[in-house]
mmCIF file with all atom_site columns, C-alpha atoms in Angstrom:
data_model
loop_
_atom_site.group_PDB
_atom_site.id
_atom_site.type_symbol
_atom_site.label_atom_id
_atom_site.label_alt_id
_atom_site.label_comp_id
_atom_site.label_asym_id
_atom_site.label_entity_id
_atom_site.label_seq_id
_atom_site.pdbx_PDB_ins_code
_atom_site.Cartn_x
_atom_site.Cartn_y
_atom_site.Cartn_z
_atom_site.occupancy
_atom_site.B_iso_or_equiv
_atom_site.pdbx_formal_charge
_atom_site.auth_seq_id
_atom_site.auth_comp_id
_atom_site.auth_asym_id
_atom_site.auth_atom_id
_atom_site.pdbx_PDB_model_num
ATOM 1   C CA . MET A 1 1   ? 295.498 2.260  -26.244 1.00 50.00 ? 1   MET A CA 1
ATOM 2   C CA . LYS A 1 2   ? 291.880 1.642  -26.325 1.00 53.00 ? 2   LYS A CA 1
ATOM 3   C CA . ILE A 1 3   ? 291.169 4.149  -23.538 1.00 54.00 ? 3   ILE A CA 1
ATOM 4   C CA . ALA A 1 4   ? 293.287 6.844  -25.374 1.00 52.00 ? 4   ALA A CA 1
ATOM 5   C CA . GLY A 1 5   ? 291.407 6.309  -28.562 1.00 51.00 ? 5   GLY A CA 1
ATOM 6   C CA . LEU A 1 6   ? 288.009 6.376  -26.656 1.00 46.00 ? 6   LEU A CA 1
ATOM 7   C CA . VAL A 1 7   ? 289.078 9.679  -24.919 1.00 46.00 ? 7   VAL A CA 1
ATOM 8   C CA . THR A 1 8   ? 290.052 11.272 -28.333 1.00 45.00 ? 8   THR A CA 1
ATOM 9   C CA . SER A 1 9   ? 286.840 10.091 -29.763 1.00 49.00 ? 9   SER A CA 1
ATOM 10  C CA . ILE A 1 10  ? 284.863 11.668 -26.948 1.00 48.00 ? 10  ILE A CA 1
ATOM 11  C CA . ILE A 1 11  ? 286.729 14.919 -27.271 1.00 46.00 ? 11  ILE A CA 1
ATOM 12  C CA . LEU A 1 12  ? 286.283 15.154 -30.948 1.00 44.00 ? 12  LEU A CA 1
ATOM 13  C CA . THR A 1 13  ? 282.496 14.420 -30.546 1.00 44.00 ? 13  THR A CA 1
ATOM 14  C CA . VAL A 1 14  ? 282.211 17.081 -27.882 1.00 44.00 ? 14  VAL A CA 1
ATOM 15  C CA . PHE A 1 15  ? 284.209 19.575 -30.119 1.00 45.00 ? 15  PHE A CA 1
ATOM 16  C CA . PHE A 1 16  ? 281.988 18.597 -33.162 1.00 43.00 ? 16  PHE A CA 1
ATOM 17  C CA . ILE A 1 17  ? 278.700 19.101 -31.143 1.00 44.00 ? 17  ILE A CA 1
ATOM 18  C CA . LYS A 1 18  ? 279.979 22.365 -29.840 1.00 43.00 ? 18  LYS A CA 1
ATOM 19  C CA . GLU A 1 19  ? 281.090 23.743 -33.268 1.00 43.00 ? 19  GLU A CA 1
ATOM 20  C CA . THR A 1 20  ? 277.790 22.444 -34.762 1.00 39.00 ? 20  THR A CA 1
ATOM 21  C CA . ASN A 1 21  ? 275.777 24.330 -31.963 1.00 40.00 ? 21  ASN A CA 1
ATOM 22  C CA . THR A 1 22  ? 277.960 27.415 -32.510 1.00 37.00 ? 22  THR A CA 1
ATOM 23  C CA . ILE A 1 23  ? 277.175 27.393 -36.223 1.00 36.00 ? 23  ILE A CA 1
ATOM 24  C CA . LYS A 1 24  ? 273.379 27.006 -35.599 1.00 40.00 ? 24  LYS A CA 1
ATOM 25  C CA . MET A 1 25  ? 273.578 29.781 -33.039 1.00 35.00 ? 25  MET A CA 1
ATOM 26  C CA . ASP A 1 26  ? 275.346 32.083 -35.453 1.00 47.00 ? 26  ASP A CA 1
ATOM 27  C CA . LYS A 1 27  ? 272.836 31.342 -38.065 1.00 46.00 ? 27  LYS A CA 1
ATOM 28  C CA . THR A 1 28  ? 270.013 32.065 -35.874 1.00 44.00 ? 28  THR A CA 1
ATOM 29  C CA . GLN A 1 29  ? 271.515 35.249 -34.514 1.00 52.00 ? 29  GLN A CA 1
ATOM 30  C CA . GLN A 1 30  ? 272.321 36.385 -38.048 1.00 50.00 ? 30  GLN A CA 1
ATOM 31  C CA . ALA A 1 31  ? 272.387 40.219 -38.384 1.00 57.00 ? 31  ALA A CA 1
ATOM 32  C CA . SER A 1 32  ? 269.364 41.717 -39.745 1.00 91.00 ? 32  SER A CA 1
ATOM 33  C CA . ILE A 1 33  ? 269.042 42.365 -43.440 1.00 97.00 ? 33  ILE A CA 1
ATOM 34  C CA . TYR A 1 34  ? 269.766 46.049 -42.585 1.00 96.00 ? 34  TYR A CA 1
ATOM 35  C CA . ASP A 1 35  ? 273.384 44.879 -41.657 1.00 93.00 ? 35  ASP A CA 1
ATOM 36  C CA . ILE A 1 36  ? 274.130 43.337 -45.100 1.00 96.00 ? 36  ILE A CA 1
ATOM 37  C CA . SER A 1 37  ? 276.464 45.229 -47.368 1.00 94.00 ? 37  SER A CA 1
ATOM 38  C CA . ILE A 1 38  ? 275.939 45.779 -51.006 1.00 97.00 ? 38  ILE A CA 1
ATOM 39  C CA . ASN A 1 39  ? 276.996 48.332 -53.435 1.00 98.00 ? 39  ASN A CA 1
ATOM 40  C CA . SER A 1 40  ? 274.962 50.414 -55.977 1.00 98.00 ? 40  SER A CA 1
ATOM 41  C CA . ILE A 1 41  ? 275.348 49.984 -59.616 1.00 97.00 ? 41  ILE A CA 1
ATOM 42  C CA . ILE A 1 42  ? 277.890 52.858 -59.621 1.00 96.00 ? 42  ILE A CA 1
ATOM 43  C CA . GLY A 1 43  ? 279.839 51.159 -56.836 1.00 96.00 ? 43  GLY A CA 1
ATOM 44  C CA . GLU A 1 44  ? 278.728 53.263 -53.881 1.00 97.00 ? 44  GLU A CA 1
ATOM 45  C CA . PRO A 1 45  ? 277.808 51.462 -50.607 1.00 97.00 ? 45  PRO A CA 1
ATOM 46  C CA . ILE A 1 46  ? 274.002 51.188 -50.084 1.00 97.00 ? 46  ILE A CA 1
ATOM 47  C CA . ASN A 1 47  ? 273.045 51.508 -46.467 1.00 96.00 ? 47  ASN A CA 1
ATOM 48  C CA . LEU A 1 48  ? 269.793 49.277 -46.254 1.00 97.00 ? 48  LEU A CA 1
ATOM 49  C CA . LYS A 1 49  ? 269.167 50.922 -42.849 1.00 96.00 ? 49  LYS A CA 1
ATOM 50  C CA . ASP A 1 50  ? 268.126 53.962 -44.812 1.00 96.00 ? 50  ASP A CA 1
ATOM 51  C CA . PHE A 1 51  ? 264.996 51.986 -45.763 1.00 97.00 ? 51  PHE A CA 1
ATOM 52  C CA . LYS A 1 52  ? 263.957 51.031 -42.214 1.00 97.00 ? 52  LYS A CA 1
ATOM 53  C CA . GLY A 1 53  ? 260.178 51.910 -41.951 1.00 96.00 ? 53  GLY A CA 1
ATOM 54  C CA . LYS A 1 54  ? 259.579 51.151 -45.708 1.00 97.00 ? 54  LYS A CA 1
ATOM 55  C CA . LYS A 1 55  ? 258.902 47.912 -47.419 1.00 98.00 ? 55  LYS A CA 1
ATOM 56  C CA . ILE A 1 56  ? 261.712 46.855 -49.739 1.00 98.00 ? 56  ILE A CA 1
ATOM 57  C CA . LEU A 1 57  ? 261.100 44.788 -53.037 1.00 98.00 ? 57  LEU A CA 1
ATOM 58  C CA . PHE A 1 58  ? 264.296 43.067 -54.344 1.00 98.00 ? 58  PHE A CA 1
ATOM 59  C CA . VAL A 1 59  ? 264.202 41.862 -57.829 1.00 98.00 ? 59  VAL A CA 1
ATOM 60  C CA . ASN A 1 60  ? 267.013 40.028 -59.618 1.00 98.00 ? 60  ASN A CA 1
ATOM 61  C CA . THR A 1 61  ? 267.068 41.638 -63.044 1.00 98.00 ? 61  THR A CA 1
ATOM 62  C CA . ALA A 1 62  ? 268.361 40.959 -66.550 1.00 97.00 ? 62  ALA A CA 1
ATOM 63  C CA . SER A 1 63  ? 268.415 43.167 -69.624 1.00 96.00 ? 63  SER A CA 1
ATOM 64  C CA . GLU A 1 64  ? 267.975 40.386 -72.133 1.00 96.00 ? 64  GLU A CA 1
ATOM 65  C CA . CYS A 1 65  ? 265.265 38.331 -70.581 1.00 96.00 ? 65  CYS A CA 1
ATOM 66  C CA . GLY A 1 66  ? 261.617 37.723 -71.672 1.00 96.00 ? 66  GLY A CA 1
ATOM 67  C CA . PHE A 1 67  ? 260.584 39.326 -68.385 1.00 97.00 ? 67  PHE A CA 1
ATOM 68  C CA . THR A 1 68  ? 262.721 42.442 -68.965 1.00 97.00 ? 68  THR A CA 1
ATOM 69  C CA . GLY A 1 69  ? 259.613 44.500 -69.745 1.00 97.00 ? 69  GLY A CA 1
ATOM 70  C CA . GLN A 1 70  ? 258.780 44.178 -65.967 1.00 98.00 ? 70  GLN A CA 1
ATOM 71  C CA . TYR A 1 71  ? 261.160 47.024 -65.464 1.00 98.00 ? 71  TYR A CA 1
ATOM 72  C CA . GLU A 1 72  ? 258.247 49.232 -66.625 1.00 98.00 ? 72  GLU A CA 1
ATOM 73  C CA . ASP A 1 73  ? 255.964 48.021 -64.004 1.00 98.00 ? 73  ASP A CA 1
ATOM 74  C CA . LEU A 1 74  ? 258.621 48.139 -61.403 1.00 98.00 ? 74  LEU A CA 1
ATOM 75  C CA . GLN A 1 75  ? 259.063 51.809 -62.153 1.00 98.00 ? 75  GLN A CA 1
ATOM 76  C CA . LYS A 1 76  ? 255.287 52.262 -62.053 1.00 98.00 ? 76  LYS A CA 1
ATOM 77  C CA . LEU A 1 77  ? 255.120 50.419 -58.657 1.00 98.00 ? 77  LEU A CA 1
ATOM 78  C CA . TYR A 1 78  ? 257.911 52.515 -57.261 1.00 98.00 ? 78  TYR A CA 1
ATOM 79  C CA . ASP A 1 79  ? 256.397 55.777 -58.610 1.00 98.00 ? 79  ASP A CA 1
ATOM 80  C CA . MET A 1 80  ? 252.991 54.832 -57.075 1.00 97.00 ? 80  MET A CA 1
ATOM 81  C CA . TYR A 1 81  ? 254.261 53.730 -53.635 1.00 97.00 ? 81  TYR A CA 1
ATOM 82  C CA . GLN A 1 82  ? 257.738 55.453 -53.103 1.00 95.00 ? 82  GLN A CA 1
ATOM 83  C CA . ASP A 1 83  ? 256.573 56.904 -49.805 1.00 96.00 ? 83  ASP A CA 1
ATOM 84  C CA . LYS A 1 84  ? 256.343 53.381 -48.421 1.00 96.00 ? 84  LYS A CA 1
ATOM 85  C CA . LEU A 1 85  ? 258.374 51.162 -50.751 1.00 98.00 ? 85  LEU A CA 1
ATOM 86  C CA . MET A 1 86  ? 261.864 51.003 -52.059 1.00 98.00 ? 86  MET A CA 1
ATOM 87  C CA . VAL A 1 87  ? 262.434 48.896 -55.166 1.00 98.00 ? 87  VAL A CA 1
ATOM 88  C CA . ILE A 1 88  ? 265.891 47.560 -55.537 1.00 98.00 ? 88  ILE A CA 1
ATOM 89  C CA . GLY A 1 89  ? 266.903 45.941 -58.852 1.00 98.00 ? 89  GLY A CA 1
ATOM 90  C CA . VAL A 1 90  ? 269.771 43.502 -58.528 1.00 98.00 ? 90  VAL A CA 1
ATOM 91  C CA . PRO A 1 91  ? 271.379 42.706 -61.867 1.00 98.00 ? 91  PRO A CA 1
ATOM 92  C CA . CYS A 1 92  ? 272.376 38.948 -62.136 1.00 98.00 ? 92  CYS A CA 1
ATOM 93  C CA . ASN A 1 93  ? 273.833 37.026 -65.185 1.00 98.00 ? 93  ASN A CA 1
ATOM 94  C CA . GLN A 1 94  ? 273.266 33.618 -63.840 1.00 98.00 ? 94  GLN A CA 1
ATOM 95  C CA . PHE A 1 95  ? 270.098 32.604 -65.785 1.00 97.00 ? 95  PHE A CA 1
ATOM 96  C CA . GLY A 1 96  ? 270.718 32.178 -69.555 1.00 96.00 ? 96  GLY A CA 1
ATOM 97  C CA . SER A 1 97  ? 273.610 34.793 -69.485 1.00 97.00 ? 97  SER A CA 1
ATOM 98  C CA . GLN A 1 98  ? 270.853 37.293 -69.979 1.00 97.00 ? 98  GLN A CA 1
ATOM 99  C CA . GLU A 1 99  ? 272.634 40.184 -68.106 1.00 97.00 ? 99  GLU A CA 1
ATOM 100 C CA . PRO A 1 100 ? 276.034 40.248 -69.870 1.00 96.00 ? 100 PRO A CA 1
ATOM 101 C CA . GLY A 1 101 ? 276.563 44.049 -69.711 1.00 95.00 ? 101 GLY A CA 1
ATOM 102 C CA . SER A 1 102 ? 278.740 46.185 -67.645 1.00 97.00 ? 102 SER A CA 1
ATOM 103 C CA . ALA A 1 103 ? 277.405 48.430 -64.840 1.00 96.00 ? 103 ALA A CA 1
ATOM 104 C CA . ASP A 1 104 ? 277.463 51.403 -67.338 1.00 96.00 ? 104 ASP A CA 1
ATOM 105 C CA . GLN A 1 105 ? 275.573 49.364 -69.906 1.00 97.00 ? 105 GLN A CA 1
ATOM 106 C CA . ILE A 1 106 ? 272.957 48.142 -67.487 1.00 97.00 ? 106 ILE A CA 1
ATOM 107 C CA . GLN A 1 107 ? 272.415 51.541 -66.081 1.00 96.00 ? 107 GLN A CA 1
ATOM 108 C CA . SER A 1 108 ? 272.085 53.125 -69.449 1.00 96.00 ? 108 SER A CA 1
ATOM 109 C CA . PHE A 1 109 ? 269.763 50.336 -70.690 1.00 97.00 ? 109 PHE A CA 1
ATOM 110 C CA . CYS A 1 110 ? 267.335 50.702 -67.696 1.00 96.00 ? 110 CYS A CA 1
ATOM 111 C CA . SER A 1 111 ? 267.330 54.516 -67.855 1.00 95.00 ? 111 SER A CA 1
ATOM 112 C CA . LYS A 1 112 ? 267.002 54.822 -71.609 1.00 96.00 ? 112 LYS A CA 1
ATOM 113 C CA . ASN A 1 113 ? 264.410 52.065 -72.179 1.00 96.00 ? 113 ASN A CA 1
ATOM 114 C CA . TYR A 1 114 ? 262.315 52.076 -68.999 1.00 97.00 ? 114 TYR A CA 1
ATOM 115 C CA . GLY A 1 115 ? 263.104 55.354 -67.275 1.00 96.00 ? 115 GLY A CA 1
ATOM 116 C CA . VAL A 1 116 ? 264.273 53.507 -64.142 1.00 97.00 ? 116 VAL A CA 1
ATOM 117 C CA . THR A 1 117 ? 264.850 55.732 -61.147 1.00 97.00 ? 117 THR A CA 1
ATOM 118 C CA . PHE A 1 118 ? 264.656 53.156 -58.441 1.00 98.00 ? 118 PHE A CA 1
ATOM 119 C CA . LEU A 1 119 ? 267.902 51.851 -56.871 1.00 97.00 ? 119 LEU A CA 1
ATOM 120 C CA . MET A 1 120 ? 269.956 49.282 -58.709 1.00 98.00 ? 120 MET A CA 1
ATOM 121 C CA . THR A 1 121 ? 272.786 47.379 -57.244 1.00 98.00 ? 121 THR A CA 1
ATOM 122 C CA . GLU A 1 122 ? 276.043 45.910 -58.630 1.00 98.00 ? 122 GLU A CA 1
ATOM 123 C CA . LYS A 1 123 ? 275.734 42.842 -60.495 1.00 98.00 ? 123 LYS A CA 1
ATOM 124 C CA . ILE A 1 124 ? 275.892 39.818 -58.139 1.00 98.00 ? 124 ILE A CA 1
ATOM 125 C CA . ASP A 1 125 ? 275.292 35.977 -57.857 1.00 98.00 ? 125 ASP A CA 1
ATOM 126 C CA . VAL A 1 126 ? 271.992 35.233 -56.388 1.00 98.00 ? 126 VAL A CA 1
ATOM 127 C CA . LYS A 1 127 ? 272.639 31.556 -56.091 1.00 97.00 ? 127 LYS A CA 1
ATOM 128 C CA . GLY A 1 128 ? 275.478 28.972 -56.051 1.00 97.00 ? 128 GLY A CA 1
ATOM 129 C CA . ASP A 1 129 ? 278.832 28.999 -54.267 1.00 97.00 ? 129 ASP A CA 1
ATOM 130 C CA . ASN A 1 130 ? 279.320 32.802 -54.778 1.00 97.00 ? 130 ASN A CA 1
ATOM 131 C CA . GLN A 1 131 ? 275.719 33.804 -53.695 1.00 97.00 ? 131 GLN A CA 1
ATOM 132 C CA . HIS A 1 132 ? 275.748 37.215 -52.261 1.00 98.00 ? 132 HIS A CA 1
ATOM 133 C CA . PRO A 1 133 ? 274.935 37.598 -48.527 1.00 97.00 ? 133 PRO A CA 1
ATOM 134 C CA . LEU A 1 134 ? 271.714 39.472 -49.304 1.00 98.00 ? 134 LEU A CA 1
ATOM 135 C CA . TYR A 1 135 ? 270.422 36.583 -51.260 1.00 98.00 ? 135 TYR A CA 1
ATOM 136 C CA . LYS A 1 136 ? 271.682 34.098 -48.694 1.00 97.00 ? 136 LYS A CA 1
ATOM 137 C CA . TRP A 1 137 ? 269.404 36.053 -46.251 1.00 97.00 ? 137 TRP A CA 1
ATOM 138 C CA . LEU A 1 138 ? 266.471 36.310 -48.610 1.00 98.00 ? 138 LEU A CA 1
ATOM 139 C CA . THR A 1 139 ? 266.547 32.546 -49.468 1.00 97.00 ? 139 THR A CA 1
ATOM 140 C CA . ASP A 1 140 ? 267.473 30.791 -46.095 1.00 96.00 ? 140 ASP A CA 1
ATOM 141 C CA . LYS A 1 141 ? 264.780 30.447 -43.435 1.00 94.00 ? 141 LYS A CA 1
ATOM 142 C CA . ASP A 1 142 ? 267.557 30.132 -40.862 1.00 93.00 ? 142 ASP A CA 1
ATOM 143 C CA . LEU A 1 143 ? 268.469 33.652 -41.645 1.00 95.00 ? 143 LEU A CA 1
ATOM 144 C CA . ASN A 1 144 ? 265.195 35.340 -42.662 1.00 94.00 ? 144 ASN A CA 1
ATOM 145 C CA . GLY A 1 145 ? 263.036 33.547 -40.017 1.00 92.00 ? 145 GLY A CA 1
ATOM 146 C CA . THR A 1 146 ? 260.209 32.985 -42.567 1.00 93.00 ? 146 THR A CA 1
ATOM 147 C CA . LYS A 1 147 ? 261.028 30.581 -45.416 1.00 94.00 ? 147 LYS A CA 1
ATOM 148 C CA . SER A 1 148 ? 263.599 28.943 -47.599 1.00 96.00 ? 148 SER A CA 1
ATOM 149 C CA . THR A 1 149 ? 263.442 29.392 -51.302 1.00 97.00 ? 149 THR A CA 1
ATOM 150 C CA . SER A 1 150 ? 265.691 29.208 -54.334 1.00 97.00 ? 150 SER A CA 1
ATOM 151 C CA . VAL A 1 151 ? 265.926 31.703 -57.059 1.00 98.00 ? 151 VAL A CA 1
ATOM 152 C CA . LYS A 1 152 ? 264.493 30.010 -60.202 1.00 97.00 ? 152 LYS A CA 1
ATOM 153 C CA . TRP A 1 153 ? 264.876 32.815 -62.883 1.00 98.00 ? 153 TRP A CA 1
ATOM 154 C CA . ASN A 1 154 ? 265.239 36.439 -63.587 1.00 98.00 ? 154 ASN A CA 1
ATOM 155 C CA . PHE A 1 155 ? 262.789 38.743 -62.029 1.00 98.00 ? 155 PHE A CA 1
ATOM 156 C CA . GLN A 1 156 ? 262.018 36.794 -58.939 1.00 98.00 ? 156 GLN A CA 1
ATOM 157 C CA . LYS A 1 157 ? 260.838 39.233 -56.347 1.00 98.00 ? 157 LYS A CA 1
ATOM 158 C CA . TYR A 1 158 ? 261.352 39.242 -52.411 1.00 98.00 ? 158 TYR A CA 1
ATOM 159 C CA . LEU A 1 159 ? 259.254 41.658 -50.348 1.00 98.00 ? 159 LEU A CA 1
ATOM 160 C CA . VAL A 1 160 ? 260.762 42.701 -46.911 1.00 98.00 ? 160 VAL A CA 1
ATOM 161 C CA . SER A 1 161 ? 258.662 44.430 -44.297 1.00 97.00 ? 161 SER A CA 1
ATOM 162 C CA . PRO A 1 162 ? 259.305 47.915 -42.908 1.00 97.00 ? 162 PRO A CA 1
ATOM 163 C CA . GLU A 1 163 ? 260.859 46.000 -39.794 1.00 96.00 ? 163 GLU A CA 1
ATOM 164 C CA . GLY A 1 164 ? 263.291 44.131 -42.022 1.00 96.00 ? 164 GLY A CA 1
ATOM 165 C CA . LYS A 1 165 ? 261.268 40.804 -42.081 1.00 96.00 ? 165 LYS A CA 1
ATOM 166 C CA . LEU A 1 166 ? 260.779 38.669 -45.150 1.00 96.00 ? 166 LEU A CA 1
ATOM 167 C CA . ILE A 1 167 ? 256.999 38.950 -46.151 1.00 97.00 ? 167 ILE A CA 1
ATOM 168 C CA . ASP A 1 168 ? 256.991 36.615 -49.205 1.00 97.00 ? 168 ASP A CA 1
ATOM 169 C CA . TYR A 1 169 ? 258.607 36.025 -52.498 1.00 98.00 ? 169 TYR A CA 1
ATOM 170 C CA . TYR A 1 170 ? 257.125 35.882 -56.028 1.00 98.00 ? 170 TYR A CA 1
ATOM 171 C CA . TYR A 1 171 ? 258.217 33.960 -59.097 1.00 98.00 ? 171 TYR A CA 1
ATOM 172 C CA . SER A 1 172 ? 259.026 35.826 -62.386 1.00 98.00 ? 172 SER A CA 1
ATOM 173 C CA . ILE A 1 173 ? 255.526 35.230 -63.810 1.00 98.00 ? 173 ILE A CA 1
ATOM 174 C CA . THR A 1 174 ? 254.152 37.428 -60.920 1.00 98.00 ? 174 THR A CA 1
ATOM 175 C CA . THR A 1 175 ? 254.150 41.018 -62.379 1.00 98.00 ? 175 THR A CA 1
ATOM 176 C CA . PRO A 1 176 ? 255.175 43.803 -60.144 1.00 98.00 ? 176 PRO A CA 1
ATOM 177 C CA . MET A 1 177 ? 251.576 45.329 -60.304 1.00 97.00 ? 177 MET A CA 1
ATOM 178 C CA . SER A 1 178 ? 250.029 41.974 -59.238 1.00 97.00 ? 178 SER A CA 1
ATOM 179 C CA . SER A 1 179 ? 247.536 42.136 -56.346 1.00 97.00 ? 179 SER A CA 1
ATOM 180 C CA . LYS A 1 180 ? 249.805 39.651 -54.706 1.00 97.00 ? 180 LYS A CA 1
ATOM 181 C CA . ILE A 1 181 ? 252.333 42.370 -54.180 1.00 97.00 ? 181 ILE A CA 1
ATOM 182 C CA . THR A 1 182 ? 250.189 45.585 -54.198 1.00 97.00 ? 182 THR A CA 1
ATOM 183 C CA . LYS A 1 183 ? 247.893 44.207 -51.359 1.00 96.00 ? 183 LYS A CA 1
ATOM 184 C CA . HIS A 1 184 ? 250.912 44.640 -49.042 1.00 96.00 ? 184 HIS A CA 1
ATOM 185 C CA . LEU A 1 185 ? 251.258 48.224 -50.036 1.00 94.00 ? 185 LEU A CA 1
ATOM 186 C CA . LYS A 1 186 ? 247.857 49.468 -49.901 1.00 87.00 ? 186 LYS A CA 1
ATOM 187 C CA . SER A 1 187 ? 247.500 49.328 -46.105 1.00 69.00 ? 187 SER A CA 1
#
């Protein structure tokens, strides 16, 4: 019986190691950001591959936040650099329930109050058990190859290179027109 138990233990250990290596291999061989699926605020699929060759600034947004006024500078940034930058607003209701509206309400609010013409996505979770794959990629070094982060509040920003690599992230207090961001767009 002891030999049978030892054999079972060895088999389980080998299986566990094999499964662990498979998981690590899958994480490191994760599809690029361009293979992640997300829908627009009107429910149409967004093909992130359409933005290869441009930098992308992802921003989790909310309509009832102290940082909501950043929509104005996000639009200004997009207007100034749209030949080399796509701004993508990502509505999220996880911080203080500050994005309670429907897709129609969010879209109307952004257009009416800030003249938003940059791309807006469906409302998603940017952290937690239901974290969208986009934000899993943006916040996990094993997937993005650069660094691991956590989304702390509304209007945190993630800048991705024209080749689909994470450049850096910026907390909410960093305004869209900050030199921390624009220095990457001027070259």
